[in-house]
mmCIF file of N, CA and C and ligand atoms in Angstrom:
data_model
loop_
_atom_site.group_PDB
_atom_site.id
_atom_site.type_symbol
_atom_site.label_atom_id
_atom_site.label_comp_id
_atom_site.label_asym_id
_atom_site.label_seq_id
_atom_site.Cartn_x
_atom_site.Cartn_y
_atom_site.Cartn_z
ATOM 1 N N MET A 10 0.851 -1.199 0.000
ATOM 2 C CA MET A 10 0.000 0.000 0.000
ATOM 3 C C MET A 10 0.877 1.236 0.000
ATOM 4 N N ASN A 11 0.497 2.203 -0.775
ATOM 5 C CA ASN A 11 1.231 3.456 -0.825
ATOM 6 C C ASN A 11 0.740 4.363 0.298
ATOM 7 N N ASN A 12 1.597 4.612 1.275
ATOM 8 C CA ASN A 12 1.200 5.424 2.426
ATOM 9 C C ASN A 12 0.775 6.828 2.044
ATOM 10 N N LYS A 13 1.225 7.298 0.910
ATOM 11 C CA LYS A 13 0.891 8.661 0.511
ATOM 12 C C LYS A 13 -0.582 8.804 0.179
ATOM 13 N N LYS A 14 -1.277 7.689 -0.004
ATOM 14 C CA LYS A 14 -2.691 7.753 -0.332
ATOM 15 C C LYS A 14 -3.573 7.692 0.915
ATOM 16 N N PHE A 15 -2.944 7.503 2.065
ATOM 17 C CA PHE A 15 -3.712 7.420 3.303
ATOM 18 C C PHE A 15 -2.997 8.235 4.366
ATOM 19 N N THR A 16 -3.700 9.175 4.909
ATOM 20 C CA THR A 16 -3.096 9.979 5.968
ATOM 21 C C THR A 16 -4.070 10.079 7.132
ATOM 22 N N ILE A 17 -3.544 10.371 8.272
ATOM 23 C CA ILE A 17 -4.366 10.577 9.465
ATOM 24 C C ILE A 17 -4.292 12.047 9.846
ATOM 25 N N ASP A 18 -5.458 12.664 9.925
ATOM 26 C CA ASP A 18 -5.513 14.059 10.366
ATOM 27 C C ASP A 18 -5.487 14.040 11.891
ATOM 28 N N LYS A 19 -4.345 14.313 12.462
ATOM 29 C CA LYS A 19 -4.176 14.211 13.910
ATOM 30 C C LYS A 19 -5.049 15.195 14.682
ATOM 31 N N ARG A 20 -5.502 16.226 14.014
ATOM 32 C CA ARG A 20 -6.377 17.190 14.701
ATOM 33 C C ARG A 20 -7.777 16.609 14.857
ATOM 34 N N LYS A 21 -8.134 15.676 13.979
ATOM 35 C CA LYS A 21 -9.474 15.103 14.009
ATOM 36 C C LYS A 21 -9.524 13.712 14.628
ATOM 37 N N CYS A 22 -8.389 13.044 14.703
ATOM 38 C CA CYS A 22 -8.362 11.675 15.225
ATOM 39 C C CYS A 22 -8.795 11.652 16.690
ATOM 40 N N ILE A 23 -9.754 10.772 16.984
ATOM 41 C CA ILE A 23 -10.238 10.634 18.364
ATOM 42 C C ILE A 23 -9.642 9.392 19.034
ATOM 43 N N LYS A 24 -8.686 8.764 18.351
ATOM 44 C CA LYS A 24 -7.957 7.600 18.886
ATOM 45 C C LYS A 24 -8.878 6.438 19.228
ATOM 46 N N CYS A 25 -9.862 6.217 18.373
ATOM 47 C CA CYS A 25 -10.808 5.114 18.596
ATOM 48 C C CYS A 25 -10.198 3.770 18.191
ATOM 49 N N LYS A 26 -9.140 3.800 17.395
ATOM 50 C CA LYS A 26 -8.385 2.611 16.958
ATOM 51 C C LYS A 26 -9.142 1.701 15.998
ATOM 52 N N LYS A 27 -10.250 2.159 15.470
ATOM 53 C CA LYS A 27 -10.990 1.352 14.495
ATOM 54 C C LYS A 27 -10.151 1.094 13.254
ATOM 55 N N CYS A 28 -9.392 2.077 12.833
ATOM 56 C CA CYS A 28 -8.574 1.904 11.633
ATOM 57 C C CYS A 28 -7.553 0.785 11.814
ATOM 58 N N ILE A 29 -7.039 0.643 13.036
ATOM 59 C CA ILE A 29 -6.079 -0.422 13.315
ATOM 60 C C ILE A 29 -6.756 -1.783 13.176
ATOM 61 N N GLU A 30 -7.984 -1.877 13.651
ATOM 62 C CA GLU A 30 -8.717 -3.139 13.604
ATOM 63 C C GLU A 30 -9.050 -3.566 12.181
ATOM 64 N N VAL A 31 -9.359 -2.618 11.323
ATOM 65 C CA VAL A 31 -9.859 -2.965 9.990
ATOM 66 C C VAL A 31 -8.813 -2.879 8.883
ATOM 67 N N CYS A 32 -7.629 -2.383 9.170
ATOM 68 C CA CYS A 32 -6.614 -2.244 8.113
ATOM 69 C C CYS A 32 -6.299 -3.623 7.519
ATOM 70 N N PRO A 33 -6.525 -3.831 6.220
ATOM 71 C CA PRO A 33 -6.334 -5.147 5.607
ATOM 72 C C PRO A 33 -4.879 -5.592 5.528
ATOM 73 N N VAL A 34 -3.949 -4.664 5.646
ATOM 74 C CA VAL A 34 -2.537 -5.036 5.570
ATOM 75 C C VAL A 34 -1.808 -4.771 6.890
ATOM 76 N N ALA A 35 -2.563 -4.534 7.943
ATOM 77 C CA ALA A 35 -2.001 -4.358 9.294
ATOM 78 C C ALA A 35 -0.856 -3.360 9.330
ATOM 79 N N SER A 36 -1.092 -2.209 8.735
ATOM 80 C CA SER A 36 -0.030 -1.204 8.658
ATOM 81 C C SER A 36 -0.142 -0.113 9.710
ATOM 82 N N LEU A 37 -1.069 -0.278 10.633
ATOM 83 C CA LEU A 37 -1.268 0.765 11.630
ATOM 84 C C LEU A 37 -1.111 0.197 13.028
ATOM 85 N N SER A 38 -0.644 1.043 13.911
ATOM 86 C CA SER A 38 -0.460 0.638 15.298
ATOM 87 C C SER A 38 -0.684 1.848 16.180
ATOM 88 N N PHE A 39 -1.014 1.591 17.450
ATOM 89 C CA PHE A 39 -1.151 2.707 18.375
ATOM 90 C C PHE A 39 0.096 2.809 19.228
ATOM 91 N N SER A 40 0.682 3.977 19.251
ATOM 92 C CA SER A 40 1.877 4.216 20.047
ATOM 93 C C SER A 40 1.499 4.875 21.357
ATOM 94 N N PRO A 41 1.609 4.148 22.483
ATOM 95 C CA PRO A 41 1.312 4.764 23.778
ATOM 96 C C PRO A 41 2.265 5.915 24.099
ATOM 97 N N GLU A 42 3.516 5.781 23.643
ATOM 98 C CA GLU A 42 4.494 6.833 23.916
ATOM 99 C C GLU A 42 4.115 8.146 23.233
ATOM 100 N N LYS A 43 3.706 8.031 21.972
ATOM 101 C CA LYS A 43 3.307 9.224 21.216
ATOM 102 C C LYS A 43 1.841 9.568 21.433
ATOM 103 N N ASN A 44 1.080 8.600 21.955
ATOM 104 C CA ASN A 44 -0.363 8.744 22.131
ATOM 105 C C ASN A 44 -1.053 9.069 20.806
ATOM 106 N N GLU A 45 -0.659 8.286 19.764
ATOM 107 C CA GLU A 45 -1.272 8.482 18.459
ATOM 108 C C GLU A 45 -1.130 7.226 17.609
ATOM 109 N N VAL A 46 -1.966 7.156 16.582
ATOM 110 C CA VAL A 46 -1.876 6.066 15.610
ATOM 111 C C VAL A 46 -0.696 6.352 14.691
ATOM 112 N N GLU A 47 0.075 5.312 14.391
ATOM 113 C CA GLU A 47 1.219 5.510 13.509
ATOM 114 C C GLU A 47 1.295 4.377 12.493
ATOM 115 N N PHE A 48 2.016 4.634 11.404
ATOM 116 C CA PHE A 48 2.246 3.624 10.378
ATOM 117 C C PHE A 48 3.401 2.729 10.833
ATOM 118 N N ILE A 49 3.276 1.434 10.572
ATOM 119 C CA ILE A 49 4.363 0.517 10.882
ATOM 120 C C ILE A 49 4.749 -0.226 9.610
ATOM 121 N N LYS A 50 5.992 -0.655 9.546
ATOM 122 C CA LYS A 50 6.460 -1.444 8.414
ATOM 123 C C LYS A 50 6.089 -2.883 8.668
ATOM 124 N N ASN A 51 5.554 -3.545 7.652
ATOM 125 C CA ASN A 51 5.222 -4.964 7.800
ATOM 126 C C ASN A 51 5.503 -5.707 6.532
HETATM 127 S S1 LIG B 25 -8.044 6.044 15.536
HETATM 128 FE FE1 LIG B 25 -8.172 5.709 13.327
HETATM 129 S S2 LIG B 25 -10.339 5.368 12.872
HETATM 130 FE FE2 LIG B 25 -10.194 6.307 14.922
HETATM 131 S S3 LIG B 25 -10.417 8.509 14.556
HETATM 132 FE FE3 LIG B 25 -8.229 8.048 14.574
HETATM 133 S S4 LIG B 25 -7.682 7.719 12.414
HETATM 134 FE FE4 LIG B 25 -9.922 7.576 12.580
#
């Protein structure tokens, strides 16, 4: 997946983590340290 086609608007993200649950290629993770959703390499 090309990450440039998917972005997270951090001002609007409510950290519900639904995107992590439904991502078909498991490219998202929640970082407790940053307190935000981030892209991961897989
Ligand atoms: S955690 Fe994911 S699905 Fe939930 S608001 Fe943030 S970007 Fe959207």
